[in-house]
Short mmCIF file of C-alpha atoms in Angstrom, two decimals:
data_model
loop_
_atom_site.label_atom_id
_atom_site.label_comp_id
_atom_site.label_asym_id
_atom_site.label_seq_id
_atom_site.Cartn_x
_atom_site.Cartn_y
_atom_site.Cartn_z
CA MET A 1 73.35 -251.96 75.96
CA ALA A 2 70.16 -253.37 74.44
CA ARG A 3 69.61 -251.99 70.69
CA SER A 4 66.89 -252.83 68.14
CA LYS A 5 69.25 -254.74 65.55
CA ARG A 6 71.91 -256.68 66.64
CA ARG A 7 75.34 -255.47 65.64
CA PRO A 8 77.37 -258.67 64.19
CA ASN A 9 79.73 -260.63 66.19
CA ILE A 10 83.45 -259.62 65.64
CA VAL A 11 86.21 -262.66 65.28
CA ILE A 12 89.88 -262.06 65.05
CA THR A 13 92.34 -264.67 64.42
CA MET A 14 96.18 -263.24 64.63
CA ALA A 15 98.76 -264.76 63.19
CA ASP A 16 102.32 -264.24 65.05
CA ASP A 17 105.40 -264.14 62.14
CA GLN A 18 103.25 -265.35 59.65
CA GLN A 19 104.10 -263.48 56.19
CA ALA A 20 101.42 -261.69 53.80
CA SER A 21 102.37 -263.90 50.92
CA ALA A 22 102.21 -267.14 52.95
CA LEU A 23 98.46 -267.79 51.08
CA SER A 24 98.42 -270.58 48.89
CA ALA A 25 95.98 -268.29 47.14
CA LEU A 26 98.77 -266.34 46.23
CA GLY A 27 101.00 -269.02 44.75
CA SER A 28 102.49 -269.79 48.19
CA LYS A 29 103.91 -273.24 48.55
CA ALA A 30 102.10 -273.15 52.17
CA GLN A 31 98.78 -274.95 52.14
CA THR A 32 96.06 -272.44 53.46
CA PRO A 33 92.49 -273.55 51.99
CA VAL A 34 90.11 -272.13 54.68
CA LEU A 35 92.41 -268.69 54.03
CA ASP A 36 92.00 -269.45 50.80
CA GLN A 37 88.63 -269.79 51.02
CA MET A 38 88.35 -266.58 53.01
CA ILE A 39 89.76 -264.27 50.00
CA LYS A 40 86.67 -265.31 48.17
CA GLU A 41 84.00 -264.99 50.69
CA GLY A 42 85.70 -261.63 51.65
CA SER A 43 87.94 -258.91 51.12
CA HIS A 44 91.54 -258.98 51.34
CA PHE A 45 93.75 -256.19 51.69
CA THR A 46 96.44 -257.22 49.95
CA GLN A 47 99.07 -253.86 51.48
CA ALA A 48 98.72 -254.67 54.94
CA HIS A 49 101.15 -253.66 56.97
CA HIS A 50 102.60 -252.83 60.53
CA PHE A 51 104.06 -249.28 61.66
CA GLY A 52 107.24 -250.72 62.98
CA SER A 53 109.05 -250.44 66.54
CA CYS A 54 112.64 -249.74 67.94
CA HIS A 55 113.19 -253.00 69.29
CA GLY A 56 113.30 -256.15 68.35
CA ALA A 57 110.27 -258.00 69.79
CA VAL A 58 107.75 -256.11 66.73
CA CYS A 59 104.79 -257.81 67.93
CA ALA A 60 104.15 -256.63 70.98
CA PRO A 61 103.99 -253.12 69.80
CA SER A 62 101.94 -254.12 66.79
CA ARG A 63 99.33 -255.83 68.79
CA ALA A 64 99.39 -252.33 71.50
CA MET A 65 98.72 -250.44 68.08
CA LEU A 66 95.32 -252.66 66.75
CA HIS A 67 93.97 -252.83 69.99
CA THR A 68 94.25 -249.06 70.89
CA GLY A 69 94.26 -247.02 67.62
CA ARG A 70 97.43 -245.22 69.00
CA ASN A 71 100.63 -245.04 66.74
CA TYR A 72 104.32 -246.87 68.53
CA PHE A 73 105.58 -243.15 69.59
CA ASN A 74 102.33 -242.61 71.44
CA LEU A 75 101.91 -245.43 73.48
CA PRO A 76 102.96 -245.97 76.93
CA LEU A 77 106.00 -247.81 77.00
CA LEU A 78 105.20 -250.27 79.51
CA LEU A 79 102.23 -251.44 77.09
CA HIS A 80 104.61 -253.03 74.73
CA THR A 81 107.92 -253.41 76.15
CA ARG A 82 109.73 -254.73 79.15
CA LYS A 83 112.56 -252.93 81.03
CA ASP A 84 114.74 -255.92 80.67
CA ILE A 85 114.31 -255.78 76.87
CA PHE A 86 115.55 -251.63 76.40
CA LYS A 87 118.98 -253.35 74.90
CA THR A 88 119.51 -251.45 71.63
CA LYS A 89 121.14 -248.22 70.81
CA LEU A 90 117.93 -246.80 69.76
CA GLU A 91 115.49 -247.79 72.61
CA GLN A 92 118.17 -246.14 75.31
CA ASP A 93 118.31 -243.05 73.01
CA ARG A 94 114.22 -242.86 73.10
CA ILE A 95 113.81 -244.29 76.71
CA GLY A 96 116.64 -244.55 79.12
CA GLU A 97 116.16 -245.86 82.25
CA LEU A 98 112.55 -245.95 83.77
CA SER A 99 112.71 -244.22 87.44
CA ALA A 100 109.99 -245.63 89.57
CA SER A 101 107.69 -242.72 89.32
CA GLN A 102 107.70 -243.07 85.59
CA GLU A 103 107.30 -246.77 86.05
CA GLN A 104 103.65 -245.66 87.72
CA GLU A 105 103.29 -242.74 85.17
CA ASN A 106 103.21 -245.71 82.70
CA LEU A 107 100.51 -247.78 84.37
CA GLU A 108 98.45 -244.78 84.98
CA ALA A 109 98.60 -243.82 80.84
CA ILE A 110 97.64 -247.23 80.54
CA LYS A 111 94.58 -247.28 83.08
CA ALA A 112 93.31 -244.27 81.47
CA LEU A 113 93.95 -245.21 77.13
CA PRO A 114 90.63 -246.43 75.67
CA MET A 115 91.65 -250.32 74.44
CA LEU A 116 89.42 -251.59 71.56
CA GLY A 117 87.86 -254.45 73.43
CA GLU A 118 87.02 -252.28 76.47
CA LEU A 119 85.03 -250.20 74.21
CA LEU A 120 83.10 -252.85 72.99
CA GLY A 121 82.73 -254.22 76.14
CA GLN A 122 81.41 -250.96 77.49
CA SER A 123 78.85 -250.50 74.78
CA GLY A 124 77.28 -254.41 75.24
CA TYR A 125 79.76 -256.74 73.74
CA LYS A 126 80.48 -259.65 75.37
CA THR A 127 84.31 -260.03 74.99
CA PHE A 128 86.83 -263.33 75.25
CA ALA A 129 90.24 -263.49 74.54
CA THR A 130 92.56 -266.94 74.03
CA GLY A 131 95.83 -267.46 73.06
CA LYS A 132 99.31 -264.99 73.51
CA TRP A 133 98.71 -261.47 74.75
CA HIS A 134 102.35 -259.61 74.59
CA ASN A 135 100.83 -256.21 76.00
CA GLY A 136 100.54 -256.89 80.06
CA THR A 137 97.87 -258.04 82.52
CA LEU A 138 96.64 -254.49 83.12
CA SER A 139 95.83 -253.98 79.48
CA PHE A 140 94.43 -257.21 79.21
CA ASN A 141 91.67 -257.18 81.90
CA LYS A 142 90.82 -254.14 80.98
CA SER A 143 89.85 -255.36 77.44
CA PHE A 144 88.21 -258.60 78.23
CA GLN A 145 85.71 -259.98 80.48
CA ASN A 146 86.48 -263.25 80.37
CA GLY A 147 88.92 -265.59 78.52
CA ALA A 148 90.73 -269.14 78.49
CA ASN A 149 94.69 -270.45 77.72
CA ILE A 150 96.25 -266.94 77.89
CA PHE A 151 99.62 -266.13 76.96
CA PHE A 152 101.34 -263.50 78.44
CA GLY A 153 104.86 -263.94 77.19
CA GLY A 154 106.74 -263.17 73.98
CA MET A 155 107.09 -267.26 72.82
CA CYS A 156 107.66 -270.39 74.27
CA ASP A 157 107.95 -274.13 72.74
CA HIS A 158 104.50 -274.75 71.42
CA ASP A 159 103.98 -278.14 73.26
CA LYS A 160 105.11 -276.22 76.48
CA VAL A 161 102.96 -272.81 76.64
CA PRO A 162 102.38 -271.41 79.82
CA LEU A 163 99.10 -270.54 80.55
CA HIS A 164 97.04 -268.52 82.88
CA SER A 165 92.78 -268.81 82.74
CA TYR A 166 91.01 -265.89 83.34
CA ASP A 167 91.42 -264.21 86.67
CA PRO A 168 89.03 -261.64 87.44
CA SER A 169 91.28 -259.76 89.61
CA GLY A 170 93.88 -259.30 87.11
CA ASN A 171 96.75 -260.51 89.30
CA TYR A 172 97.78 -263.46 87.19
CA PRO A 173 100.34 -264.88 89.74
CA ASP A 174 103.38 -267.05 88.83
CA GLU A 175 102.13 -269.60 90.79
CA ALA A 176 98.69 -269.71 89.17
CA MET A 177 100.36 -270.46 86.08
CA GLN A 178 99.81 -274.20 84.14
CA THR A 179 101.30 -275.54 81.33
CA GLY A 180 99.19 -276.17 78.15
CA GLN A 181 98.73 -280.31 77.64
CA GLY A 182 98.88 -280.31 73.93
CA PHE A 183 99.93 -277.65 71.07
CA SER A 184 99.31 -274.21 71.16
CA THR A 185 97.24 -274.01 68.21
CA ASP A 186 94.81 -276.56 69.41
CA LEU A 187 94.63 -275.58 72.99
CA PHE A 188 93.90 -271.91 71.95
CA VAL A 189 90.74 -273.38 68.95
CA ASN A 190 89.48 -275.40 71.78
CA ALA A 191 89.14 -272.69 73.92
CA ALA A 192 87.63 -270.40 71.04
CA THR A 193 85.07 -273.35 70.18
CA ASP A 194 83.93 -273.76 73.30
CA PHE A 195 83.51 -270.50 74.29
CA ILE A 196 81.72 -270.52 70.84
CA GLY A 197 79.72 -273.60 71.58
CA SER A 198 78.48 -272.30 75.09
CA TYR A 199 77.65 -268.88 73.99
CA ASP A 200 73.87 -267.87 74.75
CA SER A 201 73.53 -264.57 75.36
CA GLU A 202 71.41 -262.28 73.07
CA GLU A 203 74.37 -259.45 72.69
CA PRO A 204 77.23 -259.70 70.18
CA PHE A 205 80.48 -261.01 71.13
CA PHE A 206 84.14 -260.05 70.52
CA LEU A 207 86.80 -262.67 70.22
CA LEU A 208 90.55 -262.61 69.44
CA VAL A 209 92.08 -265.65 69.05
CA ALA A 210 95.57 -265.16 68.97
CA PHE A 211 98.30 -268.05 68.01
CA THR A 212 101.99 -268.52 68.69
CA ALA A 213 102.40 -270.15 65.18
CA PRO A 214 103.95 -269.79 63.33
CA HIS A 215 106.55 -268.59 65.58
CA ASP A 216 109.90 -270.33 66.37
CA PRO A 217 110.47 -272.46 67.78
CA ARG A 218 108.88 -274.30 64.43
CA THR A 219 108.06 -277.63 65.62
CA PRO A 220 105.13 -278.61 63.92
CA LEU A 221 102.83 -281.81 64.39
CA PRO A 222 104.17 -284.83 62.25
CA LYS A 223 100.77 -284.36 60.07
CA PHE A 224 101.37 -281.22 59.12
CA ARG A 225 105.16 -281.56 58.91
CA ASN A 226 104.59 -283.68 56.32
CA MET A 227 102.84 -281.85 53.98
CA TYR A 228 106.14 -280.52 52.76
CA GLN A 229 109.29 -282.48 51.67
CA ALA A 230 112.16 -280.24 52.54
CA GLU A 231 113.96 -280.75 48.93
CA LEU A 232 110.80 -280.14 47.10
CA ILE A 233 110.55 -276.36 48.44
CA GLU A 234 111.62 -273.71 46.21
CA LEU A 235 113.93 -271.15 47.63
CA PRO A 236 112.78 -267.45 47.35
CA GLU A 237 114.04 -265.75 44.79
CA ASN A 238 115.62 -263.25 46.50
CA TYR A 239 117.74 -266.36 49.17
CA LEU A 240 121.04 -264.90 49.81
CA PRO A 241 123.67 -266.74 51.67
CA GLU A 242 124.37 -263.36 53.37
CA HIS A 243 122.71 -259.67 53.98
CA PRO A 244 125.05 -257.58 51.81
CA PHE A 245 125.39 -255.14 54.55
CA ASP A 246 124.80 -254.27 58.29
CA ASN A 247 121.18 -253.41 58.79
CA GLY A 248 122.02 -253.16 62.66
CA GLU A 249 119.95 -256.50 63.52
CA LEU A 250 122.02 -258.85 61.56
CA TYR A 251 122.72 -260.71 65.10
CA CYS A 252 119.44 -260.33 67.07
CA ARG A 253 117.69 -263.73 67.99
CA ASP A 254 115.68 -264.24 65.10
CA GLU A 255 119.12 -263.87 63.12
CA LEU A 256 120.71 -266.22 65.42
CA LEU A 257 117.89 -269.09 63.98
CA ALA A 258 120.25 -270.48 61.16
CA PRO A 259 123.96 -270.58 60.66
CA TYR A 260 126.14 -267.93 58.93
CA PRO A 261 126.02 -268.12 55.59
CA ARG A 262 122.65 -269.34 55.31
CA THR A 263 122.71 -272.66 53.51
CA LYS A 264 119.64 -273.70 50.79
CA THR A 265 119.22 -276.67 52.78
CA ASN A 266 118.70 -275.03 55.92
CA VAL A 267 116.66 -272.02 54.61
CA LYS A 268 114.22 -275.29 52.62
CA GLU A 269 114.13 -277.15 55.75
CA GLN A 270 113.10 -274.33 57.78
CA LEU A 271 110.35 -273.40 55.51
CA ALA A 272 108.67 -276.57 55.53
CA GLU A 273 108.68 -276.19 59.10
CA TYR A 274 107.01 -272.68 58.88
CA TYR A 275 104.56 -273.93 56.01
CA GLY A 276 103.28 -276.83 58.46
CA MET A 277 102.36 -274.43 61.65
CA ILE A 278 100.96 -271.86 59.22
CA SER A 279 98.66 -275.38 57.58
CA HIS A 280 97.72 -276.04 60.97
CA MET A 281 96.98 -272.74 61.98
CA ASP A 282 94.77 -272.81 58.94
CA GLU A 283 92.95 -275.92 60.16
CA GLY A 284 92.22 -274.43 63.81
CA ILE A 285 90.66 -270.91 61.74
CA GLY A 286 88.55 -273.96 59.80
CA GLN A 287 87.22 -275.12 63.37
CA ILE A 288 86.64 -272.15 64.84
CA ARG A 289 84.13 -271.16 61.70
CA GLU A 290 82.52 -274.76 61.39
CA ALA A 291 81.69 -274.07 64.87
CA LEU A 292 79.97 -270.54 64.34
CA GLN A 293 78.35 -272.47 61.62
CA THR A 294 76.88 -274.61 63.97
CA LYS A 295 75.72 -272.19 66.05
CA GLY A 296 74.43 -270.57 63.66
CA LEU A 297 76.42 -267.49 64.20
CA LEU A 298 78.89 -267.30 60.79
CA ASP A 299 76.65 -265.23 59.10
CA THR A 300 76.13 -262.93 61.71
CA THR A 301 80.28 -262.83 62.08
CA VAL A 302 82.71 -260.31 60.85
CA PHE A 303 85.40 -262.49 60.77
CA ILE A 304 89.16 -261.21 60.31
CA HIS A 305 92.47 -263.20 59.95
CA THR A 306 95.47 -260.70 60.42
CA GLY A 307 99.01 -261.14 61.71
CA ASP A 308 101.28 -258.88 64.14
CA HIS A 309 103.95 -258.90 61.24
CA GLY A 310 105.81 -260.96 58.52
CA LEU A 311 108.75 -262.61 58.46
CA ALA A 312 112.18 -263.33 56.42
CA VAL A 313 113.43 -266.91 56.35
CA GLY A 314 116.19 -266.77 54.38
CA GLN A 315 114.99 -264.00 52.15
CA HIS A 316 117.74 -261.33 51.71
CA GLY A 317 120.16 -263.22 54.12
CA LEU A 318 117.69 -262.56 56.79
CA PHE A 319 115.80 -264.98 59.40
CA GLY A 320 113.76 -262.25 61.41
CA LYS A 321 111.11 -259.72 61.32
CA GLN A 322 113.34 -256.49 62.34
CA ASN A 323 114.16 -255.32 58.71
CA MET A 324 112.50 -252.91 55.99
CA TYR A 325 111.55 -255.80 53.42
CA GLU A 326 108.17 -256.03 52.10
CA HIS A 327 108.25 -259.75 53.84
CA SER A 328 108.69 -258.39 57.32
CA ILE A 329 106.72 -255.26 57.31
CA LYS A 330 103.49 -256.62 55.52
CA THR A 331 100.84 -258.35 57.50
CA PRO A 332 98.18 -260.43 56.09
CA LEU A 333 94.22 -258.94 56.54
CA ILE A 334 91.52 -260.99 55.21
CA MET A 335 87.97 -259.67 55.99
CA THR A 336 84.79 -261.70 55.89
CA GLY A 337 80.68 -261.47 57.05
CA PRO A 338 77.69 -259.24 56.47
CA THR A 339 78.50 -255.76 55.06
CA ILE A 340 81.89 -257.12 53.63
CA PRO A 341 81.99 -256.89 49.69
CA LYS A 342 83.07 -260.73 48.68
CA ASN A 343 85.68 -261.70 46.61
CA ASN A 344 87.07 -258.25 46.42
CA LYS A 345 90.54 -257.28 46.67
CA VAL A 346 91.74 -253.97 47.79
CA ASN A 347 94.92 -252.63 47.12
CA ALA A 348 95.40 -249.45 48.82
CA LEU A 349 98.34 -248.85 51.41
CA VAL A 350 96.60 -249.49 54.40
CA TYR A 351 97.83 -250.24 58.58
CA GLN A 352 97.17 -253.69 60.34
CA HIS A 353 96.14 -250.98 62.90
CA ASP A 354 93.59 -249.66 60.74
CA LEU A 355 91.34 -252.35 62.17
CA PHE A 356 90.84 -250.09 65.45
CA PRO A 357 88.33 -247.03 64.09
CA THR A 358 87.31 -250.15 61.46
CA LEU A 359 85.76 -252.67 63.98
CA LEU A 360 84.17 -249.43 66.14
CA GLU A 361 82.43 -247.91 63.52
CA LEU A 362 81.07 -251.62 62.57
CA ALA A 363 79.72 -251.46 66.42
CA ASP A 364 78.08 -248.07 66.11
CA ILE A 365 80.86 -246.68 68.49
CA THR A 366 82.45 -243.16 68.58
CA VAL A 367 86.34 -243.20 67.34
CA PRO A 368 87.97 -241.85 70.09
CA GLU A 369 89.78 -238.21 69.03
CA ALA A 370 93.33 -239.89 70.02
CA CYS A 371 93.00 -242.42 66.84
CA GLU A 372 95.66 -242.04 64.81
CA PHE A 373 94.41 -244.74 62.28
CA LYS A 374 91.98 -244.73 59.62
CA SER A 375 88.82 -246.70 58.84
CA LEU A 376 88.69 -249.14 56.14
CA TRP A 377 85.12 -248.79 55.31
CA PRO A 378 85.73 -246.42 52.40
CA LEU A 379 87.73 -248.60 51.19
CA LEU A 380 85.65 -251.40 51.59
CA ARG A 381 82.74 -249.12 50.11
CA GLY A 382 84.97 -248.92 47.14
CA GLU A 383 85.82 -245.32 47.68
CA LYS A 384 89.41 -245.38 45.46
CA GLU A 385 90.19 -241.46 46.74
CA ALA A 386 89.91 -242.52 50.17
CA ARG A 387 93.64 -242.87 51.44
CA LYS A 388 94.59 -239.45 49.84
#
């Protein structure tokens, strides 16, 4: 679609498991100079959250909500949940067993559901994604016209990422999968910078870079692990050896990453690994921004860093995200670019999923009536009553 005035490019980098507080600009021991600079150059939403879910793989519904603008309870189940992980009582009470006809209904509902990349693509944007897509192959090809180094799972070894090249048919057969040669963060950054470097269209683009860092298994490269000495890392103020009561998720996969009771030594060691993964990701984000700068595109790009949820890593005696504490339900959310106020802190309560209507409005696209999240533009304009 030709326009008289070129709309901005849109880049989203998304972390997997990054605490909203894991930024050195906020006093964290995690060294994040690139994200810190983005905070100075743009707007930082300090109270961004995810909506939640009824199953342990919180990342899948969180991402689905971002890309659809629909809340968890109004999403097709197969957009964010595989049948083989309907395990908890909450899931069983809500979902039960899906029949073949219900599965087909789910697939038809996904086909009919407008998605962020799909709407941008229909409006003239060139859409490209790399990294983790935990929401199925059908929705990926609805959302993106192209991609590279695509990971369709929830987690993997960072040096053995099962990757797919973009398949125009949308089939993505298992035999087409190849194991990535390199570390996950570098594989996704390389795909992103290659896309930017070769971009020659007059139309704007939408680029999603979905990291698998700092999700476990936390195996940072030596350069980044050596940035942190475990014995010098301070324990969180709310460190506990054990959670004081059964919250219903004390024995899910994430909580089994450390023995009970939690030890100070183990928590410090895991934090050192966690911070190393975040610092590697931060460096990769810097490489993407540098590629935009080299191409002369940074000043015409709205660049967003966010995450799907946070993580405990020893706080309250927990290690996972399957809880309602701030360290787990808050997400990082930083925006830079044209029309984004600089050195601006927004303390209003927001959802990370509010990016759906925000980015559609940025691209001058009508927001679907079924969207259940709110645009961030009133807050960016300084309208203090915008959320009442």
